[in-house]
Amino acid sequence: MMYDHILVRYAELALKGKNRKEFERKLHENIKRALKEFPNVKVQRSFGRIFVELHGTDEEAVSERLQEVFGIYSFSPSLKIELDQEKINNAALWAVKDALPDETGTFKVSVKRVNKGYPHRSQQLNYEIGSHVLRNTKNITVNVHNPDVEVRVEIREEAAYILCKTIKGSGGLPVGTAGKVMLMLSGGIDSPVAGYLALKRGVRLEAIHFHSPPFTNERARQKVEDLARVLTRYGGSMKLHIVPFTEAQKAIHQHVPDKYEMTVMRRFMLRIAEQVAVKNQALAIVNGESLGQVASQTLDSMYTINEVTNFPILRPLITTDKLDVIEIARKIGTYDLSILPYEDCCTIFLPPETKTKPKRDKTNLYEQDLDIDFYVKDAVERVETIHISAEKKLDEEIQDLF
């Protein structure tokens, strides 16, 4: 015997009222996309539930992919059994032994009889199934208050569904239900995590990266492409917009005092990102800033940098500790890429000291010597857009970077 179905549950979607059907439809679509590498798997939606039919596919491999789909609260491998009491009893016994392989622990049985035509009532079924488990195991006992395993049995019109294990999902909302955003993706640890957390709130993601050859090399660019590809595992294929930033950065370095160089550079990036976002119909910009983490991320810096745009700026990491960000990066598979020693444009021409409380009036004064419109327009016109697919394998590319 082996699990033949997985029952998918969602929590936050239940609060969406009239929009619930659209959220369920998008979640159904995203699950199908995530599981397309398993050709025998079928995804069905009915009665407010989503069932994944395994058809012999490894349940653990499918479960691993389901844990990466936003909008899923939890899911349980299950057995679909015909409405025959002996077969239901035996399936419940198998499920308990699978959940408690050393046959030591406690359990309870909870029957939900949706099919009121089934000849046995729920309490009678609880007793009968539980008695069958006790008779056929040695060191497993009943605990109705705090069991190690709860055997849940749903008696439906077409079959009985039996499940013991519950696996926590990623939560959040289905990707594609909250509009499009533009992620400012560097090669560091923070911005990929910010993109991941934005995806969790249901947005569709595109990314923009500032590349300054020859000061930043092709390995640095490849690193960012690979980070974007990791994110596609959670949000599907995406566009990566590569901005040629060399000329603007050289001009900033030449004309702006060292302490204000980072501030002006960030303002240029924000101007360019806004135009690329508008051009691609994105509704907000996402970045990896966390309050007070480095000199360019103080409130004073954000206040001065944000002066150049009225576009919404989303900062998912704004109150997050660095160690927590690192933990998420490890979990989602971006950390090992992010720490590769290939510099992005934010680390070149780095002054020995950066102004932590830059003033707007001084920043505007220093920018007067720069042809802002020219450099912004030139960068936007020469943007290179790459389509990043989730299907391409990363292993060989990552090895090439070391």
mmCIF file of C-alpha atoms in Angstrom:
data_model
loop_
_atom_site.group_PDB
_atom_site.id
_atom_site.type_symbol
_atom_site.label_atom_id
_atom_site.label_comp_id
_atom_site.label_asym_id
_atom_site.label_seq_id
_atom_site.Cartn_x
_atom_site.Cartn_y
_atom_site.Cartn_z
ATOM 1 C CA MET A 1 0.000 0.000 0.000
ATOM 2 C CA MET A 2 1.168 3.558 -0.689
ATOM 3 C CA TYR A 3 -0.298 7.044 -0.589
ATOM 4 C CA ASP A 4 -2.185 7.820 -3.793
ATOM 5 C CA HIS A 5 -3.444 11.348 -3.075
ATOM 6 C CA ILE A 6 -2.356 14.530 -1.333
ATOM 7 C CA LEU A 7 -5.015 16.755 0.210
ATOM 8 C CA VAL A 8 -4.103 20.472 0.006
ATOM 9 C CA ARG A 9 -5.488 23.005 2.499
ATOM 10 C CA TYR A 10 -5.413 26.781 2.373
ATOM 11 C CA ALA A 11 -6.241 29.211 5.163
ATOM 12 C CA GLU A 12 -5.942 32.863 4.117
ATOM 13 C CA LEU A 13 -7.846 32.248 0.879
ATOM 14 C CA ALA A 14 -10.940 31.476 2.927
ATOM 15 C CA LEU A 15 -11.056 35.156 3.942
ATOM 16 C CA LYS A 16 -11.263 36.485 0.402
ATOM 17 C CA GLY A 17 -15.053 36.559 0.073
ATOM 18 C CA LYS A 18 -16.244 37.134 -3.483
ATOM 19 C CA ASN A 19 -12.662 36.857 -4.800
ATOM 20 C CA ARG A 20 -12.144 33.416 -3.280
ATOM 21 C CA LYS A 21 -12.834 31.524 -6.511
ATOM 22 C CA GLU A 22 -10.192 33.534 -8.363
ATOM 23 C CA PHE A 23 -7.632 32.878 -5.613
ATOM 24 C CA GLU A 24 -8.452 29.161 -5.662
ATOM 25 C CA ARG A 25 -8.165 29.078 -9.452
ATOM 26 C CA LYS A 26 -4.745 30.721 -9.336
ATOM 27 C CA LEU A 27 -3.537 28.363 -6.583
ATOM 28 C CA HIS A 28 -4.737 25.381 -8.640
ATOM 29 C CA GLU A 29 -2.835 26.746 -11.657
ATOM 30 C CA ASN A 30 0.342 27.344 -9.625
ATOM 31 C CA ILE A 31 0.291 23.843 -8.150
ATOM 32 C CA LYS A 32 -0.017 22.369 -11.638
ATOM 33 C CA ARG A 33 2.952 24.474 -12.780
ATOM 34 C CA ALA A 34 5.052 23.442 -9.780
ATOM 35 C CA LEU A 35 4.349 19.753 -10.379
ATOM 36 C CA LYS A 36 4.780 19.672 -14.161
ATOM 37 C CA GLU A 37 8.060 17.794 -13.707
ATOM 38 C CA PHE A 38 5.928 14.830 -12.586
ATOM 39 C CA PRO A 39 4.040 13.777 -15.740
ATOM 40 C CA ASN A 40 1.758 11.243 -14.015
ATOM 41 C CA VAL A 41 0.507 13.647 -11.356
ATOM 42 C CA LYS A 42 -2.952 15.163 -11.780
ATOM 43 C CA VAL A 43 -4.306 18.143 -9.815
ATOM 44 C CA GLN A 44 -8.054 18.295 -9.191
ATOM 45 C CA ARG A 45 -10.174 20.978 -7.500
ATOM 46 C CA SER A 46 -13.595 20.324 -5.970
ATOM 47 C CA PHE A 47 -15.753 21.334 -2.990
ATOM 48 C CA GLY A 48 -13.243 23.903 -1.704
ATOM 49 C CA ARG A 49 -10.426 21.347 -1.710
ATOM 50 C CA ILE A 50 -7.501 20.608 -3.993
ATOM 51 C CA PHE A 51 -6.443 16.987 -4.440
ATOM 52 C CA VAL A 52 -3.146 15.919 -5.996
ATOM 53 C CA GLU A 53 -3.480 12.474 -7.578
ATOM 54 C CA LEU A 54 -0.084 10.761 -7.468
ATOM 55 C CA HIS A 55 -0.635 7.779 -9.818
ATOM 56 C CA GLY A 56 2.468 6.026 -8.515
ATOM 57 C CA THR A 57 4.683 9.131 -8.236
ATOM 58 C CA ASP A 58 6.934 9.390 -5.165
ATOM 59 C CA GLU A 59 4.923 11.154 -2.476
ATOM 60 C CA GLU A 60 7.973 12.711 -0.777
ATOM 61 C CA ALA A 61 9.250 14.312 -4.002
ATOM 62 C CA VAL A 62 5.829 15.832 -4.693
ATOM 63 C CA SER A 63 5.559 17.031 -1.085
ATOM 64 C CA GLU A 64 8.910 18.810 -1.386
ATOM 65 C CA ARG A 65 7.647 20.817 -4.354
ATOM 66 C CA LEU A 66 4.302 21.598 -2.699
ATOM 67 C CA GLN A 67 6.165 23.179 0.223
ATOM 68 C CA GLU A 68 7.454 25.806 -2.225
ATOM 69 C CA VAL A 69 3.997 26.878 -3.476
ATOM 70 C CA PHE A 70 2.642 30.018 -1.824
ATOM 71 C CA GLY A 71 -1.000 29.911 -0.791
ATOM 72 C CA ILE A 72 -0.822 26.421 0.738
ATOM 73 C CA TYR A 73 -1.370 26.354 4.501
ATOM 74 C CA SER A 74 -0.780 22.618 4.931
ATOM 75 C CA PHE A 75 -1.235 19.328 3.094
ATOM 76 C CA SER A 76 -1.547 15.661 3.926
ATOM 77 C CA PRO A 77 -0.697 12.506 1.990
ATOM 78 C CA SER A 78 -3.855 10.404 1.877
ATOM 79 C CA LEU A 79 -5.260 7.071 0.826
ATOM 80 C CA LYS A 80 -8.370 6.914 -1.327
ATOM 81 C CA ILE A 81 -10.291 3.770 -0.372
ATOM 82 C CA GLU A 82 -13.540 2.388 -1.733
ATOM 83 C CA LEU A 83 -16.485 2.416 0.673
ATOM 84 C CA ASP A 84 -15.828 -0.998 2.167
ATOM 85 C CA GLN A 85 -15.406 -1.132 5.945
ATOM 86 C CA GLU A 86 -12.749 -3.837 6.007
ATOM 87 C CA LYS A 87 -10.640 -1.986 3.455
ATOM 88 C CA ILE A 88 -11.058 1.262 5.392
ATOM 89 C CA ASN A 89 -9.912 -0.459 8.610
ATOM 90 C CA ASN A 90 -6.831 -1.938 6.940
ATOM 91 C CA ALA A 91 -5.917 1.351 5.287
ATOM 92 C CA ALA A 92 -6.151 3.178 8.624
ATOM 93 C CA LEU A 93 -3.890 0.550 10.203
ATOM 94 C CA TRP A 94 -1.316 0.998 7.415
ATOM 95 C CA ALA A 95 -1.404 4.791 7.836
ATOM 96 C CA VAL A 96 -0.780 4.555 11.589
ATOM 97 C CA LYS A 97 2.146 2.183 11.085
ATOM 98 C CA ASP A 98 3.559 4.512 8.437
ATOM 99 C CA ALA A 99 3.337 7.479 10.834
ATOM 100 C CA LEU A 100 4.712 5.444 13.771
ATOM 101 C CA PRO A 101 7.156 3.041 12.101
ATOM 102 C CA ASP A 102 8.501 1.626 15.387
ATOM 103 C CA GLU A 103 4.880 0.928 16.469
ATOM 104 C CA THR A 104 5.299 2.966 19.630
ATOM 105 C CA GLY A 105 3.147 5.974 20.458
ATOM 106 C CA THR A 106 -0.445 7.150 20.753
ATOM 107 C CA PHE A 107 -3.263 7.802 18.290
ATOM 108 C CA LYS A 108 -6.886 8.815 17.996
ATOM 109 C CA VAL A 109 -9.428 8.389 15.199
ATOM 110 C CA SER A 110 -11.556 11.259 13.896
ATOM 111 C CA VAL A 111 -14.211 10.360 11.346
ATOM 112 C CA LYS A 112 -16.078 12.937 9.285
ATOM 113 C CA ARG A 113 -19.079 11.376 7.570
ATOM 114 C CA VAL A 114 -19.920 13.713 4.674
ATOM 115 C CA ASN A 115 -21.798 10.851 2.991
ATOM 116 C CA LYS A 116 -24.809 10.510 5.315
ATOM 117 C CA GLY A 117 -25.914 7.445 3.407
ATOM 118 C CA TYR A 118 -22.979 5.410 4.678
ATOM 119 C CA PRO A 119 -24.487 2.827 7.063
ATOM 120 C CA HIS A 120 -22.225 3.511 10.098
ATOM 121 C CA ARG A 121 -22.305 6.683 12.183
ATOM 122 C CA SER A 122 -19.145 8.629 13.000
ATOM 123 C CA GLN A 123 -18.853 7.500 16.646
ATOM 124 C CA GLN A 124 -19.321 3.876 15.644
ATOM 125 C CA LEU A 125 -16.628 4.247 12.966
ATOM 126 C CA ASN A 126 -14.226 5.860 15.459
ATOM 127 C CA TYR A 127 -14.607 2.821 17.716
ATOM 128 C CA GLU A 128 -14.401 0.217 14.963
ATOM 129 C CA ILE A 129 -11.323 1.676 13.232
ATOM 130 C CA GLY A 130 -9.549 2.351 16.540
ATOM 131 C CA SER A 131 -10.221 -1.195 17.759
ATOM 132 C CA HIS A 132 -8.787 -2.632 14.537
ATOM 133 C CA VAL A 133 -5.567 -0.603 15.009
ATOM 134 C CA LEU A 134 -5.218 -1.698 18.657
ATOM 135 C CA ARG A 135 -5.741 -5.388 17.844
ATOM 136 C CA ASN A 136 -3.030 -5.326 15.171
ATOM 137 C CA THR A 137 -0.267 -3.342 16.897
ATOM 138 C CA LYS A 138 1.782 -3.978 20.053
ATOM 139 C CA ASN A 139 2.824 -0.736 21.751
ATOM 140 C CA ILE A 140 0.393 1.778 20.261
ATOM 141 C CA THR A 141 -2.314 3.121 22.567
ATOM 142 C CA VAL A 142 -5.212 5.565 22.383
ATOM 143 C CA ASN A 143 -4.913 9.182 23.561
ATOM 144 C CA VAL A 144 -7.915 11.280 22.593
ATOM 145 C CA HIS A 145 -6.551 14.538 24.047
ATOM 146 C CA ASN A 146 -2.949 14.804 22.831
ATOM 147 C CA PRO A 147 -2.134 11.933 20.453
ATOM 148 C CA ASP A 148 1.107 11.520 18.518
ATOM 149 C CA VAL A 149 -0.992 10.684 15.449
ATOM 150 C CA GLU A 150 -4.536 11.633 14.530
ATOM 151 C CA VAL A 151 -6.097 9.274 11.990
ATOM 152 C CA ARG A 152 -8.558 11.390 10.033
ATOM 153 C CA VAL A 153 -11.123 9.577 7.922
ATOM 154 C CA GLU A 154 -13.470 11.389 5.551
ATOM 155 C CA ILE A 155 -16.396 9.353 4.259
ATOM 156 C CA ARG A 156 -17.412 11.080 1.034
ATOM 157 C CA GLU A 157 -19.885 10.109 -1.680
ATOM 158 C CA GLU A 158 -17.335 8.506 -3.995
ATOM 159 C CA ALA A 159 -14.774 7.078 -1.539
ATOM 160 C CA ALA A 160 -13.170 7.300 1.881
ATOM 161 C CA TYR A 161 -10.029 9.382 2.388
ATOM 162 C CA ILE A 162 -7.598 8.420 5.159
ATOM 163 C CA LEU A 163 -4.683 10.555 6.334
ATOM 164 C CA CYS A 164 -2.331 10.744 9.317
ATOM 165 C CA LYS A 165 0.468 13.174 8.478
ATOM 166 C CA THR A 166 0.148 16.943 8.164
ATOM 167 C CA ILE A 167 2.929 18.893 6.469
ATOM 168 C CA LYS A 168 3.130 22.657 6.866
ATOM 169 C CA GLY A 169 3.077 24.690 3.649
ATOM 170 C CA SER A 170 4.613 28.090 2.888
ATOM 171 C CA GLY A 171 1.399 30.004 3.579
ATOM 172 C CA GLY A 172 0.830 33.404 2.027
ATOM 173 C CA LEU A 173 -1.176 34.036 -1.135
ATOM 174 C CA PRO A 174 -0.963 32.433 -4.584
ATOM 175 C CA VAL A 175 1.582 34.132 -6.843
ATOM 176 C CA GLY A 176 -0.214 36.216 -9.460
ATOM 177 C CA THR A 177 -3.083 37.503 -7.312
ATOM 178 C CA ALA A 178 -1.595 40.846 -6.226
ATOM 179 C CA GLY A 179 -0.152 42.574 -9.319
ATOM 180 C CA LYS A 180 3.401 42.926 -10.626
ATOM 181 C CA VAL A 181 6.427 44.419 -8.830
ATOM 182 C CA MET A 182 10.011 45.199 -9.870
ATOM 183 C CA LEU A 183 12.697 43.744 -7.575
ATOM 184 C CA MET A 184 16.015 45.598 -7.336
ATOM 185 C CA LEU A 185 18.176 42.470 -7.382
ATOM 186 C CA SER A 186 21.828 42.766 -6.382
ATOM 187 C CA GLY A 187 24.238 39.904 -5.847
ATOM 188 C CA GLY A 188 23.950 40.117 -2.050
ATOM 189 C CA ILE A 189 22.024 38.173 0.556
ATOM 190 C CA ASP A 190 19.173 40.591 1.206
ATOM 191 C CA SER A 191 17.469 41.346 -2.105
ATOM 192 C CA PRO A 192 16.699 37.725 -3.122
ATOM 193 C CA VAL A 193 15.085 37.200 0.298
ATOM 194 C CA ALA A 194 13.054 40.387 -0.202
ATOM 195 C CA GLY A 195 11.897 39.000 -3.557
ATOM 196 C CA TYR A 196 10.914 35.708 -1.944
ATOM 197 C CA LEU A 197 8.869 37.478 0.754
ATOM 198 C CA ALA A 198 7.177 39.669 -1.860
ATOM 199 C CA LEU A 199 6.208 36.541 -3.805
ATOM 200 C CA LYS A 200 4.657 35.198 -0.606
ATOM 201 C CA ARG A 201 2.149 38.065 -0.707
ATOM 202 C CA GLY A 202 0.949 37.027 -4.144
ATOM 203 C CA VAL A 203 2.814 39.408 -6.470
ATOM 204 C CA ARG A 204 4.297 38.553 -9.855
ATOM 205 C CA LEU A 205 7.990 39.362 -9.939
ATOM 206 C CA GLU A 206 10.343 40.953 -12.427
ATOM 207 C CA ALA A 207 13.875 41.944 -11.469
ATOM 208 C CA ILE A 208 16.263 44.759 -12.353
ATOM 209 C CA HIS A 209 20.026 44.543 -11.906
ATOM 210 C CA PHE A 210 22.643 47.298 -12.333
ATOM 211 C CA HIS A 211 25.731 46.033 -14.148
ATOM 212 C CA SER A 212 28.915 48.106 -14.561
ATOM 213 C CA PRO A 213 31.381 46.409 -16.917
ATOM 214 C CA PRO A 214 34.360 46.242 -16.919
ATOM 215 C CA PHE A 215 34.307 47.025 -13.178
ATOM 216 C CA THR A 216 31.835 44.181 -12.592
ATOM 217 C CA ASN A 217 32.606 41.018 -14.542
ATOM 218 C CA GLU A 218 30.468 38.404 -16.270
ATOM 219 C CA ARG A 219 30.651 36.056 -13.309
ATOM 220 C CA ALA A 220 28.921 38.691 -11.190
ATOM 221 C CA ARG A 221 26.186 38.943 -13.808
ATOM 222 C CA GLN A 222 25.862 35.151 -14.020
ATOM 223 C CA LYS A 223 25.535 35.029 -10.245
ATOM 224 C CA VAL A 224 22.534 37.382 -10.404
ATOM 225 C CA GLU A 225 20.929 35.370 -13.206
ATOM 226 C CA ASP A 226 21.260 32.263 -11.052
ATOM 227 C CA LEU A 227 19.727 34.042 -8.064
ATOM 228 C CA ALA A 228 16.792 35.038 -10.255
ATOM 229 C CA ARG A 229 16.460 31.440 -11.402
ATOM 230 C CA VAL A 230 16.251 30.225 -7.791
ATOM 231 C CA LEU A 231 13.363 32.659 -7.254
ATOM 232 C CA THR A 232 11.522 31.211 -10.263
ATOM 233 C CA ARG A 233 11.129 28.025 -8.256
ATOM 234 C CA TYR A 234 8.702 29.946 -6.032
ATOM 235 C CA GLY A 235 7.135 32.330 -8.542
ATOM 236 C CA GLY A 236 7.530 30.867 -12.022
ATOM 237 C CA SER A 237 9.460 32.235 -15.000
ATOM 238 C CA MET A 238 10.424 35.896 -14.807
ATOM 239 C CA LYS A 239 12.123 38.735 -16.659
ATOM 240 C CA LEU A 240 15.502 40.062 -15.535
ATOM 241 C CA HIS A 241 16.332 43.579 -16.750
ATOM 242 C CA ILE A 242 20.101 44.267 -16.914
ATOM 243 C CA VAL A 243 20.877 48.004 -16.691
ATOM 244 C CA PRO A 244 24.210 49.260 -18.102
ATOM 245 C CA PHE A 245 25.295 51.533 -15.258
ATOM 246 C CA THR A 246 28.967 52.184 -16.011
ATOM 247 C CA GLU A 247 28.695 55.681 -17.510
ATOM 248 C CA ALA A 248 26.363 56.993 -14.831
ATOM 249 C CA GLN A 249 28.521 55.533 -12.074
ATOM 250 C CA LYS A 250 31.725 57.021 -13.492
ATOM 251 C CA ALA A 251 30.092 60.440 -13.692
ATOM 252 C CA ILE A 252 28.867 60.187 -10.105
ATOM 253 C CA HIS A 253 32.326 59.145 -8.909
ATOM 254 C CA GLN A 254 33.894 62.097 -10.757
ATOM 255 C CA HIS A 255 31.539 64.876 -9.636
ATOM 256 C CA VAL A 256 30.110 63.890 -6.231
ATOM 257 C CA PRO A 257 32.009 64.083 -2.907
ATOM 258 C CA ASP A 258 32.882 60.684 -1.476
ATOM 259 C CA LYS A 259 30.507 60.849 1.476
ATOM 260 C CA TYR A 260 27.512 61.502 -0.801
ATOM 261 C CA GLU A 261 28.485 59.159 -3.612
ATOM 262 C CA MET A 262 26.410 56.212 -2.354
ATOM 263 C CA THR A 263 23.358 58.426 -1.777
ATOM 264 C CA VAL A 264 23.462 59.889 -5.298
ATOM 265 C CA MET A 265 24.060 56.466 -6.821
ATOM 266 C CA ARG A 266 20.994 55.080 -5.044
ATOM 267 C CA ARG A 267 18.916 58.003 -6.283
ATOM 268 C CA PHE A 268 20.033 57.303 -9.855
ATOM 269 C CA MET A 269 19.135 53.634 -9.454
ATOM 270 C CA LEU A 270 15.705 54.531 -8.147
ATOM 271 C CA ARG A 271 15.014 56.890 -11.050
ATOM 272 C CA ILE A 272 15.998 54.205 -13.557
ATOM 273 C CA ALA A 273 14.105 51.443 -11.744
ATOM 274 C CA GLU A 274 10.947 53.566 -11.745
ATOM 275 C CA GLN A 275 11.084 54.073 -15.517
ATOM 276 C CA VAL A 276 11.758 50.382 -16.153
ATOM 277 C CA ALA A 277 8.905 49.463 -13.805
ATOM 278 C CA VAL A 278 6.446 51.791 -15.551
ATOM 279 C CA LYS A 279 7.556 50.532 -18.956
ATOM 280 C CA ASN A 280 6.838 46.955 -17.834
ATOM 281 C CA GLN A 281 3.564 47.779 -16.054
ATOM 282 C CA ALA A 282 4.864 47.017 -12.565
ATOM 283 C CA LEU A 283 3.008 48.751 -9.737
ATOM 284 C CA ALA A 284 5.791 48.996 -7.143
ATOM 285 C CA ILE A 285 9.530 48.605 -6.570
ATOM 286 C CA VAL A 286 10.846 46.067 -4.052
ATOM 287 C CA ASN A 287 14.306 46.264 -2.488
ATOM 288 C CA GLY A 288 16.262 44.489 0.242
ATOM 289 C CA GLU A 289 16.748 47.399 2.618
ATOM 290 C CA SER A 290 16.524 46.821 6.364
ATOM 291 C CA LEU A 291 16.369 49.761 8.726
ATOM 292 C CA GLY A 292 19.744 50.817 10.108
ATOM 293 C CA GLN A 293 21.619 47.771 8.826
ATOM 294 C CA VAL A 294 24.245 49.764 6.886
ATOM 295 C CA ALA A 295 24.944 53.439 6.352
ATOM 296 C CA SER A 296 22.756 53.749 3.235
ATOM 297 C CA GLN A 297 19.783 52.234 5.080
ATOM 298 C CA THR A 298 19.244 54.747 7.869
ATOM 299 C CA LEU A 299 15.944 56.630 7.948
ATOM 300 C CA ASP A 300 17.805 59.797 6.948
ATOM 301 C CA SER A 301 19.231 58.031 3.884
ATOM 302 C CA MET A 302 15.878 56.575 2.882
ATOM 303 C CA TYR A 303 14.252 59.993 3.258
ATOM 304 C CA THR A 304 16.827 61.633 0.995
ATOM 305 C CA ILE A 305 16.984 58.816 -1.575
ATOM 306 C CA ASN A 306 13.192 58.529 -1.852
ATOM 307 C CA GLU A 307 12.908 62.205 -2.781
ATOM 308 C CA VAL A 308 13.369 61.369 -6.472
ATOM 309 C CA THR A 309 10.221 59.225 -6.819
ATOM 310 C CA ASN A 310 6.587 58.991 -5.776
ATOM 311 C CA PHE A 311 6.522 55.350 -6.853
ATOM 312 C CA PRO A 312 5.633 52.832 -4.098
ATOM 313 C CA ILE A 313 8.781 51.315 -2.550
ATOM 314 C CA LEU A 314 8.225 48.034 -0.720
ATOM 315 C CA ARG A 315 10.809 46.872 1.829
ATOM 316 C CA PRO A 316 9.878 43.379 3.089
ATOM 317 C CA LEU A 317 13.012 43.242 5.297
ATOM 318 C CA ILE A 318 12.553 46.632 6.932
ATOM 319 C CA THR A 319 12.351 45.296 10.520
ATOM 320 C CA THR A 320 14.254 42.036 10.024
ATOM 321 C CA ASP A 321 17.522 41.133 11.745
ATOM 322 C CA LYS A 322 20.420 40.090 9.533
ATOM 323 C CA LEU A 323 20.633 36.625 11.080
ATOM 324 C CA ASP A 324 16.966 36.048 10.287
ATOM 325 C CA VAL A 325 17.572 37.096 6.682
ATOM 326 C CA ILE A 326 20.485 34.664 6.443
ATOM 327 C CA GLU A 327 18.301 31.878 7.818
ATOM 328 C CA ILE A 328 15.672 32.499 5.133
ATOM 329 C CA ALA A 329 18.354 32.707 2.431
ATOM 330 C CA ARG A 330 19.661 29.292 3.453
ATOM 331 C CA LYS A 331 16.145 27.869 3.488
ATOM 332 C CA ILE A 332 15.231 29.078 -0.012
ATOM 333 C CA GLY A 333 18.586 28.195 -1.594
ATOM 334 C CA THR A 334 20.052 31.632 -2.358
ATOM 335 C CA TYR A 335 22.667 31.948 0.400
ATOM 336 C CA ASP A 336 25.488 29.935 -1.195
ATOM 337 C CA LEU A 337 25.117 31.932 -4.406
ATOM 338 C CA SER A 338 24.905 35.282 -2.624
ATOM 339 C CA ILE A 339 28.215 34.824 -0.794
ATOM 340 C CA LEU A 340 30.208 34.085 -3.955
ATOM 341 C CA PRO A 341 32.984 36.724 -4.149
ATOM 342 C CA TYR A 342 31.887 38.573 -7.287
ATOM 343 C CA GLU A 343 31.306 42.284 -6.755
ATOM 344 C CA ASP A 344 28.231 44.195 -7.883
ATOM 345 C CA CYS A 345 28.169 47.871 -8.760
ATOM 346 C CA CYS A 346 27.398 48.911 -5.174
ATOM 347 C CA THR A 347 30.816 47.736 -4.018
ATOM 348 C CA ILE A 348 32.993 49.382 -6.663
ATOM 349 C CA PHE A 349 34.231 52.955 -6.076
ATOM 350 C CA LEU A 350 33.142 52.382 -2.479
ATOM 351 C CA PRO A 351 34.271 55.419 -0.454
ATOM 352 C CA PRO A 352 36.057 54.926 2.872
ATOM 353 C CA GLU A 353 33.181 56.692 4.645
ATOM 354 C CA THR A 354 29.534 57.130 3.670
ATOM 355 C CA LYS A 355 27.230 59.843 4.974
ATOM 356 C CA THR A 356 24.709 58.262 7.351
ATOM 357 C CA LYS A 357 22.500 61.362 7.551
ATOM 358 C CA PRO A 358 22.597 62.863 4.055
ATOM 359 C CA LYS A 359 20.639 66.077 3.538
ATOM 360 C CA ARG A 360 18.305 66.607 0.615
ATOM 361 C CA ASP A 361 19.509 70.128 -0.090
ATOM 362 C CA LYS A 362 23.170 69.089 -0.226
ATOM 363 C CA THR A 363 22.378 66.047 -2.358
ATOM 364 C CA ASN A 364 20.478 68.189 -4.859
ATOM 365 C CA LEU A 365 23.363 70.644 -4.921
ATOM 366 C CA TYR A 366 25.887 67.897 -5.764
ATOM 367 C CA GLU A 367 23.600 66.520 -8.484
ATOM 368 C CA GLN A 368 23.565 69.894 -10.297
ATOM 369 C CA ASP A 369 26.847 69.018 -12.004
ATOM 370 C CA LEU A 370 25.334 65.842 -13.479
ATOM 371 C CA ASP A 371 23.139 65.560 -16.557
ATOM 372 C CA ILE A 372 20.617 63.359 -14.750
ATOM 373 C CA ASP A 373 18.090 63.114 -17.589
ATOM 374 C CA PHE A 374 20.782 62.052 -20.062
ATOM 375 C CA TYR A 375 22.238 59.269 -17.929
ATOM 376 C CA VAL A 376 18.835 57.944 -16.868
ATOM 377 C CA LYS A 377 17.449 57.957 -20.413
ATOM 378 C CA ASP A 378 20.614 56.378 -21.806
ATOM 379 C CA ALA A 379 20.532 53.565 -19.233
ATOM 380 C CA VAL A 380 16.822 52.841 -19.738
ATOM 381 C CA GLU A 381 17.177 52.742 -23.529
ATOM 382 C CA ARG A 382 20.049 50.224 -23.327
ATOM 383 C CA VAL A 383 18.433 47.841 -20.833
ATOM 384 C CA GLU A 384 18.878 44.187 -21.795
ATOM 385 C CA THR A 385 15.970 41.929 -20.832
ATOM 386 C CA ILE A 386 16.534 38.234 -20.184
ATOM 387 C CA HIS A 387 13.759 35.671 -19.744
ATOM 388 C CA ILE A 388 14.671 33.416 -16.820
ATOM 389 C CA SER A 389 13.079 29.975 -16.946
ATOM 390 C CA ALA A 390 12.587 27.730 -13.919
ATOM 391 C CA GLU A 391 13.286 24.652 -16.006
ATOM 392 C CA LYS A 392 17.021 25.144 -16.534
ATOM 393 C CA LYS A 393 19.142 23.197 -14.057
ATOM 394 C CA LEU A 394 21.495 25.192 -11.809
ATOM 395 C CA ASP A 395 24.010 22.577 -10.715
ATOM 396 C CA GLU A 396 26.492 22.921 -13.589
ATOM 397 C CA GLU A 397 26.228 26.739 -13.637
ATOM 398 C CA ILE A 398 26.913 27.008 -9.895
ATOM 399 C CA GLN A 399 29.945 24.741 -10.178
ATOM 400 C CA ASP A 400 31.305 26.970 -12.946
ATOM 401 C CA LEU A 401 31.172 29.975 -10.601
ATOM 402 C CA PHE A 402 33.488 28.460 -7.977
#
